[in-house]
């Protein structure tokens, strides 16, 4: 007798397998990452094609190896993200980071879905969504943001002291000003609603992104391919903006 199962979640990744098949990685609602074999998806026109990100309900049967998808339905299709290279890159960076973790609590799954919906509906900036989620992942993995007490103006983050400080130790510090330091405190302690009230200049956002991804690399040992792509895209788009200004 064939044992069947059903799961709901977010598609993190799909990997082409041979000519027509895919390996699909799904972050389930319980926070587990499960892999499925999706047979003949690129050959059979009747089978549902998947885009990233999307939430799905998958019916599958158990095998001695990788469980095999029988049917898969898309529950939410985030078209604004999927068809925007910048939005999809920043959300893809979040998904890549999650893919390196074995498990995330259910509340982080709910947070991820909420952020994706807010970005797709243009209610929050995708860069802030990226920063906010990564800050929460760092906290989940045990990282604590520490601040030197009795400080009027923060000047940098010291990797030697593992805290934000008011003087520059050039040998082991990352320059980050008082405004961004206080924003990190807010983002690490407030609910997601705060993102609708935050505005940063693009250079401030990039500086904050660089710092948060530096922490991901130094503390979790992760250096994501998607973040390198983001930097390339930002450089390209900024070049386009500068070229357009010359001809205005």
PDB file of C-alpha atoms in Angstrom:
ATOM      1  CA  UNK A   1       0.000   0.000   0.000  1.00  0.00           C
ATOM      2  CA  UNK A   2       1.351   3.426  -1.001  1.00  0.00           C
ATOM      3  CA  UNK A   3       1.643   5.860   1.905  1.00  0.00           C
ATOM      4  CA  UNK A   4       0.721   9.425   1.016  1.00  0.00           C
ATOM      5  CA  UNK A   5       1.322  12.731   2.739  1.00  0.00           C
ATOM      6  CA  UNK A   6       0.495  16.395   2.327  1.00  0.00           C
ATOM      7  CA  UNK A   7       2.437  19.518   3.247  1.00  0.00           C
ATOM      8  CA  UNK A   8       2.047  23.275   2.955  1.00  0.00           C
ATOM      9  CA  UNK A   9       4.884  25.767   2.764  1.00  0.00           C
ATOM     10  CA  UNK A  10       7.101  28.137   0.783  1.00  0.00           C
ATOM     11  CA  UNK A  11       9.228  26.984  -2.132  1.00  0.00           C
ATOM     12  CA  UNK A  12      12.817  27.872  -1.227  1.00  0.00           C
ATOM     13  CA  UNK A  13      14.603  26.408  -4.198  1.00  0.00           C
ATOM     14  CA  UNK A  14      14.154  24.204  -7.248  1.00  0.00           C
ATOM     15  CA  UNK A  15      17.033  22.331  -8.854  1.00  0.00           C
ATOM     16  CA  UNK A  16      16.843  20.925 -12.404  1.00  0.00           C
ATOM     17  CA  UNK A  17      17.425  17.182 -12.459  1.00  0.00           C
ATOM     18  CA  UNK A  18      18.368  15.559 -15.734  1.00  0.00           C
ATOM     19  CA  UNK A  19      16.217  16.736 -18.645  1.00  0.00           C
ATOM     20  CA  UNK A  20      12.688  17.082 -17.313  1.00  0.00           C
ATOM     21  CA  UNK A  21      12.627  16.761 -13.533  1.00  0.00           C
ATOM     22  CA  UNK A  22      13.212  19.041 -10.547  1.00  0.00           C
ATOM     23  CA  UNK A  23      14.252  18.685  -6.924  1.00  0.00           C
ATOM     24  CA  UNK A  24      12.027  21.059  -4.938  1.00  0.00           C
ATOM     25  CA  UNK A  25      12.989  22.341  -1.479  1.00  0.00           C
ATOM     26  CA  UNK A  26      10.012  23.495   0.598  1.00  0.00           C
ATOM     27  CA  UNK A  27      10.053  25.312   3.931  1.00  0.00           C
ATOM     28  CA  UNK A  28       7.002  23.812   5.620  1.00  0.00           C
ATOM     29  CA  UNK A  29       4.652  25.660   7.954  1.00  0.00           C
ATOM     30  CA  UNK A  30       6.259  23.825  10.875  1.00  0.00           C
ATOM     31  CA  UNK A  31       9.637  25.311   9.918  1.00  0.00           C
ATOM     32  CA  UNK A  32      11.221  22.156   8.502  1.00  0.00           C
ATOM     33  CA  UNK A  33      13.007  22.106   5.141  1.00  0.00           C
ATOM     34  CA  UNK A  34      11.910  19.118   3.068  1.00  0.00           C
ATOM     35  CA  UNK A  35      13.049  17.990  -0.384  1.00  0.00           C
ATOM     36  CA  UNK A  36      10.787  16.424  -3.004  1.00  0.00           C
ATOM     37  CA  UNK A  37      11.235  14.829  -6.413  1.00  0.00           C
ATOM     38  CA  UNK A  38       9.009  16.509  -9.019  1.00  0.00           C
ATOM     39  CA  UNK A  39       8.919  14.140 -11.973  1.00  0.00           C
ATOM     40  CA  UNK A  40       8.549  15.329 -15.593  1.00  0.00           C
ATOM     41  CA  UNK A  41       7.568  18.881 -14.558  1.00  0.00           C
ATOM     42  CA  UNK A  42       9.365  20.333 -17.598  1.00  0.00           C
ATOM     43  CA  UNK A  43       7.894  17.766 -19.985  1.00  0.00           C
ATOM     44  CA  UNK A  44       4.262  17.416 -18.940  1.00  0.00           C
ATOM     45  CA  UNK A  45       2.349  20.634 -19.733  1.00  0.00           C
ATOM     46  CA  UNK A  46      -0.407  19.660 -17.305  1.00  0.00           C
ATOM     47  CA  UNK A  47       1.912  19.814 -14.291  1.00  0.00           C
ATOM     48  CA  UNK A  48       2.047  23.000 -12.220  1.00  0.00           C
ATOM     49  CA  UNK A  49       5.198  25.058 -12.867  1.00  0.00           C
ATOM     50  CA  UNK A  50       6.697  26.712  -9.797  1.00  0.00           C
ATOM     51  CA  UNK A  51       8.063  30.232  -9.361  1.00  0.00           C
ATOM     52  CA  UNK A  52      10.022  31.571  -6.404  1.00  0.00           C
ATOM     53  CA  UNK A  53       8.698  32.739  -4.053  1.00  0.00           C
ATOM     54  CA  UNK A  54       5.317  31.032  -3.848  1.00  0.00           C
ATOM     55  CA  UNK A  55       3.380  29.180  -1.178  1.00  0.00           C
ATOM     56  CA  UNK A  56       2.136  25.722  -2.103  1.00  0.00           C
ATOM     57  CA  UNK A  57       0.176  22.697  -0.991  1.00  0.00           C
ATOM     58  CA  UNK A  58       1.923  19.513  -2.098  1.00  0.00           C
ATOM     59  CA  UNK A  59       0.561  15.985  -2.043  1.00  0.00           C
ATOM     60  CA  UNK A  60       3.245  13.318  -2.220  1.00  0.00           C
ATOM     61  CA  UNK A  61       3.925   9.675  -1.603  1.00  0.00           C
ATOM     62  CA  UNK A  62       6.692   8.278   0.539  1.00  0.00           C
ATOM     63  CA  UNK A  63       9.602   6.411  -1.012  1.00  0.00           C
ATOM     64  CA  UNK A  64      12.728   4.784   0.368  1.00  0.00           C
ATOM     65  CA  UNK A  65      14.626   7.801  -0.972  1.00  0.00           C
ATOM     66  CA  UNK A  66      13.262  11.268  -1.704  1.00  0.00           C
ATOM     67  CA  UNK A  67       9.501  11.679  -1.378  1.00  0.00           C
ATOM     68  CA  UNK A  68       7.793  12.131  -4.749  1.00  0.00           C
ATOM     69  CA  UNK A  69       5.268  14.855  -5.562  1.00  0.00           C
ATOM     70  CA  UNK A  70       1.901  13.646  -6.862  1.00  0.00           C
ATOM     71  CA  UNK A  71       0.205  17.038  -7.190  1.00  0.00           C
ATOM     72  CA  UNK A  72       1.187  20.539  -6.155  1.00  0.00           C
ATOM     73  CA  UNK A  73      -1.072  23.602  -6.010  1.00  0.00           C
ATOM     74  CA  UNK A  74       0.080  27.207  -5.724  1.00  0.00           C
ATOM     75  CA  UNK A  75      -1.706  28.927  -2.833  1.00  0.00           C
ATOM     76  CA  UNK A  76      -0.112  32.373  -3.208  1.00  0.00           C
ATOM     77  CA  UNK A  77       1.727  33.644  -6.269  1.00  0.00           C
ATOM     78  CA  UNK A  78       3.719  36.806  -5.550  1.00  0.00           C
ATOM     79  CA  UNK A  79       3.815  38.234  -9.060  1.00  0.00           C
ATOM     80  CA  UNK A  80       5.216  41.678  -8.168  1.00  0.00           C
ATOM     81  CA  UNK A  81       8.255  40.042  -6.582  1.00  0.00           C
ATOM     82  CA  UNK A  82       8.670  37.318  -9.191  1.00  0.00           C
ATOM     83  CA  UNK A  83       8.746  39.775 -12.111  1.00  0.00           C
ATOM     84  CA  UNK A  84      10.988  42.373 -10.439  1.00  0.00           C
ATOM     85  CA  UNK A  85      14.656  41.415 -10.509  1.00  0.00           C
ATOM     86  CA  UNK A  86      15.566  43.582  -7.512  1.00  0.00           C
ATOM     87  CA  UNK A  87      12.669  42.436  -5.325  1.00  0.00           C
ATOM     88  CA  UNK A  88      13.243  38.779  -6.185  1.00  0.00           C
ATOM     89  CA  UNK A  89      16.970  39.120  -5.445  1.00  0.00           C
ATOM     90  CA  UNK A  90      16.443  40.493  -1.937  1.00  0.00           C
ATOM     91  CA  UNK A  91      13.743  37.932  -1.108  1.00  0.00           C
ATOM     92  CA  UNK A  92      15.935  35.243  -2.671  1.00  0.00           C
ATOM     93  CA  UNK A  93      18.730  36.248  -0.298  1.00  0.00           C
ATOM     94  CA  UNK A  94      16.439  35.585   2.672  1.00  0.00           C
ATOM     95  CA  UNK A  95      15.426  32.215   1.224  1.00  0.00           C
ATOM     96  CA  UNK A  96      19.055  31.235   0.623  1.00  0.00           C
ATOM     97  CA  UNK A  97      19.976  32.010   4.232  1.00  0.00           C
ATOM     98  CA  UNK A  98      17.040  29.908   5.464  1.00  0.00           C
ATOM     99  CA  UNK A  99      18.121  27.035   3.208  1.00  0.00           C
ATOM    100  CA  UNK A 100      21.371  26.742   5.192  1.00  0.00           C
ATOM    101  CA  UNK A 101      19.439  26.256   8.438  1.00  0.00           C
ATOM    102  CA  UNK A 102      17.939  22.907   9.383  1.00  0.00           C
ATOM    103  CA  UNK A 103      14.880  24.368  11.052  1.00  0.00           C
ATOM    104  CA  UNK A 104      13.236  27.660  11.990  1.00  0.00           C
ATOM    105  CA  UNK A 105      10.407  28.086  14.527  1.00  0.00           C
ATOM    106  CA  UNK A 106       6.851  28.437  13.235  1.00  0.00           C
ATOM    107  CA  UNK A 107       6.719  32.130  14.200  1.00  0.00           C
ATOM    108  CA  UNK A 108       9.638  32.806  11.835  1.00  0.00           C
ATOM    109  CA  UNK A 109       7.753  31.053   9.051  1.00  0.00           C
ATOM    110  CA  UNK A 110       4.792  33.352   9.740  1.00  0.00           C
ATOM    111  CA  UNK A 111       7.119  36.368   9.796  1.00  0.00           C
ATOM    112  CA  UNK A 112       8.592  35.369   6.431  1.00  0.00           C
ATOM    113  CA  UNK A 113       5.148  35.042   4.834  1.00  0.00           C
ATOM    114  CA  UNK A 114       4.089  38.390   6.294  1.00  0.00           C
ATOM    115  CA  UNK A 115       7.205  40.148   4.973  1.00  0.00           C
ATOM    116  CA  UNK A 116       6.775  38.644   1.505  1.00  0.00           C
ATOM    117  CA  UNK A 117       3.147  39.782   1.387  1.00  0.00           C
ATOM    118  CA  UNK A 118       4.047  43.301   2.548  1.00  0.00           C
ATOM    119  CA  UNK A 119       6.796  43.599  -0.067  1.00  0.00           C
ATOM    120  CA  UNK A 120       4.567  42.183  -2.803  1.00  0.00           C
ATOM    121  CA  UNK A 121       1.872  44.738  -1.903  1.00  0.00           C
ATOM    122  CA  UNK A 122       4.467  47.571  -1.910  1.00  0.00           C
ATOM    123  CA  UNK A 123       3.793  48.397   1.747  1.00  0.00           C
ATOM    124  CA  UNK A 124       7.409  48.116   2.913  1.00  0.00           C
ATOM    125  CA  UNK A 125      10.831  48.468   1.320  1.00  0.00           C
ATOM    126  CA  UNK A 126      12.318  45.114   0.317  1.00  0.00           C
ATOM    127  CA  UNK A 127      15.764  46.098   1.608  1.00  0.00           C
ATOM    128  CA  UNK A 128      14.368  46.857   5.057  1.00  0.00           C
ATOM    129  CA  UNK A 129      12.452  43.571   4.957  1.00  0.00           C
ATOM    130  CA  UNK A 130      15.714  41.774   4.181  1.00  0.00           C
ATOM    131  CA  UNK A 131      17.579  43.524   7.004  1.00  0.00           C
ATOM    132  CA  UNK A 132      14.757  42.943   9.491  1.00  0.00           C
ATOM    133  CA  UNK A 133      14.534  39.217   8.809  1.00  0.00           C
ATOM    134  CA  UNK A 134      18.306  38.677   8.921  1.00  0.00           C
ATOM    135  CA  UNK A 135      18.502  40.526  12.253  1.00  0.00           C
ATOM    136  CA  UNK A 136      15.869  38.138  13.592  1.00  0.00           C
ATOM    137  CA  UNK A 137      17.756  35.120  12.213  1.00  0.00           C
ATOM    138  CA  UNK A 138      20.931  36.322  13.951  1.00  0.00           C
ATOM    139  CA  UNK A 139      19.016  36.595  17.232  1.00  0.00           C
ATOM    140  CA  UNK A 140      17.536  33.130  16.666  1.00  0.00           C
ATOM    141  CA  UNK A 141      21.051  31.722  16.239  1.00  0.00           C
ATOM    142  CA  UNK A 142      22.176  33.271  19.529  1.00  0.00           C
ATOM    143  CA  UNK A 143      23.761  36.548  18.421  1.00  0.00           C
ATOM    144  CA  UNK A 144      23.196  39.493  20.782  1.00  0.00           C
ATOM    145  CA  UNK A 145      23.455  43.124  19.726  1.00  0.00           C
ATOM    146  CA  UNK A 146      25.370  44.830  22.537  1.00  0.00           C
ATOM    147  CA  UNK A 147      25.751  48.554  23.117  1.00  0.00           C
ATOM    148  CA  UNK A 148      28.283  50.434  25.216  1.00  0.00           C
ATOM    149  CA  UNK A 149      26.438  52.159  28.035  1.00  0.00           C
ATOM    150  CA  UNK A 150      26.350  55.903  28.724  1.00  0.00           C
ATOM    151  CA  UNK A 151      27.120  56.892  25.131  1.00  0.00           C
ATOM    152  CA  UNK A 152      25.904  60.092  23.453  1.00  0.00           C
ATOM    153  CA  UNK A 153      26.909  59.238  19.880  1.00  0.00           C
ATOM    154  CA  UNK A 154      27.765  55.769  18.584  1.00  0.00           C
ATOM    155  CA  UNK A 155      30.525  55.688  15.974  1.00  0.00           C
ATOM    156  CA  UNK A 156      31.105  52.061  14.966  1.00  0.00           C
ATOM    157  CA  UNK A 157      30.740  48.387  15.786  1.00  0.00           C
ATOM    158  CA  UNK A 158      33.802  46.790  17.364  1.00  0.00           C
ATOM    159  CA  UNK A 159      34.329  43.139  16.458  1.00  0.00           C
ATOM    160  CA  UNK A 160      37.015  42.998  19.134  1.00  0.00           C
ATOM    161  CA  UNK A 161      34.593  44.068  21.873  1.00  0.00           C
ATOM    162  CA  UNK A 162      31.481  42.652  20.149  1.00  0.00           C
ATOM    163  CA  UNK A 163      29.476  45.813  20.691  1.00  0.00           C
ATOM    164  CA  UNK A 164      28.587  49.237  19.331  1.00  0.00           C
ATOM    165  CA  UNK A 165      30.964  51.857  20.730  1.00  0.00           C
ATOM    166  CA  UNK A 166      31.578  55.618  20.589  1.00  0.00           C
ATOM    167  CA  UNK A 167      35.196  55.582  19.407  1.00  0.00           C
ATOM    168  CA  UNK A 168      36.865  54.126  16.330  1.00  0.00           C
ATOM    169  CA  UNK A 169      39.136  51.128  16.638  1.00  0.00           C
ATOM    170  CA  UNK A 170      40.185  50.933  12.985  1.00  0.00           C
ATOM    171  CA  UNK A 171      41.795  47.523  13.291  1.00  0.00           C
ATOM    172  CA  UNK A 172      38.595  45.680  14.193  1.00  0.00           C
ATOM    173  CA  UNK A 173      35.616  47.941  13.628  1.00  0.00           C
ATOM    174  CA  UNK A 174      32.905  48.656  11.088  1.00  0.00           C
ATOM    175  CA  UNK A 175      31.946  52.309  10.687  1.00  0.00           C
ATOM    176  CA  UNK A 176      28.249  52.726  11.399  1.00  0.00           C
ATOM    177  CA  UNK A 177      26.839  56.004  12.664  1.00  0.00           C
ATOM    178  CA  UNK A 178      24.550  56.819  15.560  1.00  0.00           C
ATOM    179  CA  UNK A 179      21.361  56.876  13.455  1.00  0.00           C
ATOM    180  CA  UNK A 180      21.888  53.400  11.993  1.00  0.00           C
ATOM    181  CA  UNK A 181      23.016  51.974  15.333  1.00  0.00           C
ATOM    182  CA  UNK A 182      19.790  53.139  16.963  1.00  0.00           C
ATOM    183  CA  UNK A 183      17.801  51.795  14.010  1.00  0.00           C
ATOM    184  CA  UNK A 184      19.352  48.347  14.515  1.00  0.00           C
ATOM    185  CA  UNK A 185      18.172  48.476  18.126  1.00  0.00           C
ATOM    186  CA  UNK A 186      14.654  49.343  16.963  1.00  0.00           C
ATOM    187  CA  UNK A 187      14.569  46.634  14.277  1.00  0.00           C
ATOM    188  CA  UNK A 188      15.793  44.000  16.725  1.00  0.00           C
ATOM    189  CA  UNK A 189      13.191  44.845  19.376  1.00  0.00           C
ATOM    190  CA  UNK A 190      10.023  45.971  17.575  1.00  0.00           C
ATOM    191  CA  UNK A 191       7.324  44.139  15.627  1.00  0.00           C
ATOM    192  CA  UNK A 192       7.299  44.105  11.831  1.00  0.00           C
ATOM    193  CA  UNK A 193       4.810  47.019  11.739  1.00  0.00           C
ATOM    194  CA  UNK A 194       7.704  49.385  12.465  1.00  0.00           C
ATOM    195  CA  UNK A 195       9.014  48.869   8.917  1.00  0.00           C
ATOM    196  CA  UNK A 196       6.177  50.963   7.488  1.00  0.00           C
ATOM    197  CA  UNK A 197       7.473  53.948   9.487  1.00  0.00           C
ATOM    198  CA  UNK A 198      11.171  53.705   8.584  1.00  0.00           C
ATOM    199  CA  UNK A 199      12.785  55.655   5.753  1.00  0.00           C
ATOM    200  CA  UNK A 200      16.456  55.525   4.793  1.00  0.00           C
ATOM    201  CA  UNK A 201      18.492  57.041   2.004  1.00  0.00           C
ATOM    202  CA  UNK A 202      19.825  54.434  -0.399  1.00  0.00           C
ATOM    203  CA  UNK A 203      23.446  54.818   0.742  1.00  0.00           C
ATOM    204  CA  UNK A 204      22.344  54.327   4.368  1.00  0.00           C
ATOM    205  CA  UNK A 205      20.432  51.195   3.420  1.00  0.00           C
ATOM    206  CA  UNK A 206      23.412  49.741   1.556  1.00  0.00           C
ATOM    207  CA  UNK A 207      25.698  50.473   4.507  1.00  0.00           C
ATOM    208  CA  UNK A 208      23.294  48.691   6.847  1.00  0.00           C
ATOM    209  CA  UNK A 209      22.955  45.755   4.445  1.00  0.00           C
ATOM    210  CA  UNK A 210      26.729  45.408   4.245  1.00  0.00           C
ATOM    211  CA  UNK A 211      27.022  45.392   8.023  1.00  0.00           C
ATOM    212  CA  UNK A 212      24.255  42.828   8.580  1.00  0.00           C
ATOM    213  CA  UNK A 213      25.666  40.521   5.906  1.00  0.00           C
ATOM    214  CA  UNK A 214      29.119  40.916   7.452  1.00  0.00           C
ATOM    215  CA  UNK A 215      27.639  39.643  10.726  1.00  0.00           C
ATOM    216  CA  UNK A 216      26.064  36.720   8.860  1.00  0.00           C
ATOM    217  CA  UNK A 217      29.479  35.840   7.456  1.00  0.00           C
ATOM    218  CA  UNK A 218      31.459  36.347  10.666  1.00  0.00           C
ATOM    219  CA  UNK A 219      28.969  34.857  13.126  1.00  0.00           C
ATOM    220  CA  UNK A 220      27.197  32.139  11.109  1.00  0.00           C
ATOM    221  CA  UNK A 221      29.939  31.466   8.573  1.00  0.00           C
ATOM    222  CA  UNK A 222      27.584  32.106   5.641  1.00  0.00           C
ATOM    223  CA  UNK A 223      28.624  33.918   2.484  1.00  0.00           C
ATOM    224  CA  UNK A 224      25.643  33.810   0.165  1.00  0.00           C
ATOM    225  CA  UNK A 225      25.771  33.892  -3.624  1.00  0.00           C
ATOM    226  CA  UNK A 226      22.545  35.899  -3.702  1.00  0.00           C
ATOM    227  CA  UNK A 227      24.086  38.798  -1.767  1.00  0.00           C
ATOM    228  CA  UNK A 228      26.900  39.067  -4.296  1.00  0.00           C
ATOM    229  CA  UNK A 229      24.213  39.275  -6.986  1.00  0.00           C
ATOM    230  CA  UNK A 230      22.464  42.038  -5.017  1.00  0.00           C
ATOM    231  CA  UNK A 231      25.662  44.102  -4.884  1.00  0.00           C
ATOM    232  CA  UNK A 232      26.138  43.680  -8.636  1.00  0.00           C
ATOM    233  CA  UNK A 233      22.541  44.759  -9.300  1.00  0.00           C
ATOM    234  CA  UNK A 234      22.827  47.779  -7.010  1.00  0.00           C
ATOM    235  CA  UNK A 235      26.007  48.875  -8.758  1.00  0.00           C
ATOM    236  CA  UNK A 236      24.385  48.423 -12.162  1.00  0.00           C
ATOM    237  CA  UNK A 237      21.210  50.336 -11.251  1.00  0.00           C
ATOM    238  CA  UNK A 238      23.196  53.159  -9.655  1.00  0.00           C
ATOM    239  CA  UNK A 239      25.258  53.426 -12.844  1.00  0.00           C
ATOM    240  CA  UNK A 240      22.046  53.683 -14.875  1.00  0.00           C
ATOM    241  CA  UNK A 241      20.786  56.463 -12.591  1.00  0.00           C
ATOM    242  CA  UNK A 242      24.038  58.399 -12.958  1.00  0.00           C
ATOM    243  CA  UNK A 243      23.932  58.016 -16.752  1.00  0.00           C
ATOM    244  CA  UNK A 244      20.339  59.248 -16.846  1.00  0.00           C
ATOM    245  CA  UNK A 245      21.238  62.332 -14.784  1.00  0.00           C
ATOM    246  CA  UNK A 246      23.920  63.273 -17.317  1.00  0.00           C
ATOM    247  CA  UNK A 247      21.316  63.475 -20.079  1.00  0.00           C
ATOM    248  CA  UNK A 248      18.593  65.285 -18.126  1.00  0.00           C
TER     249      UNK A 248
END
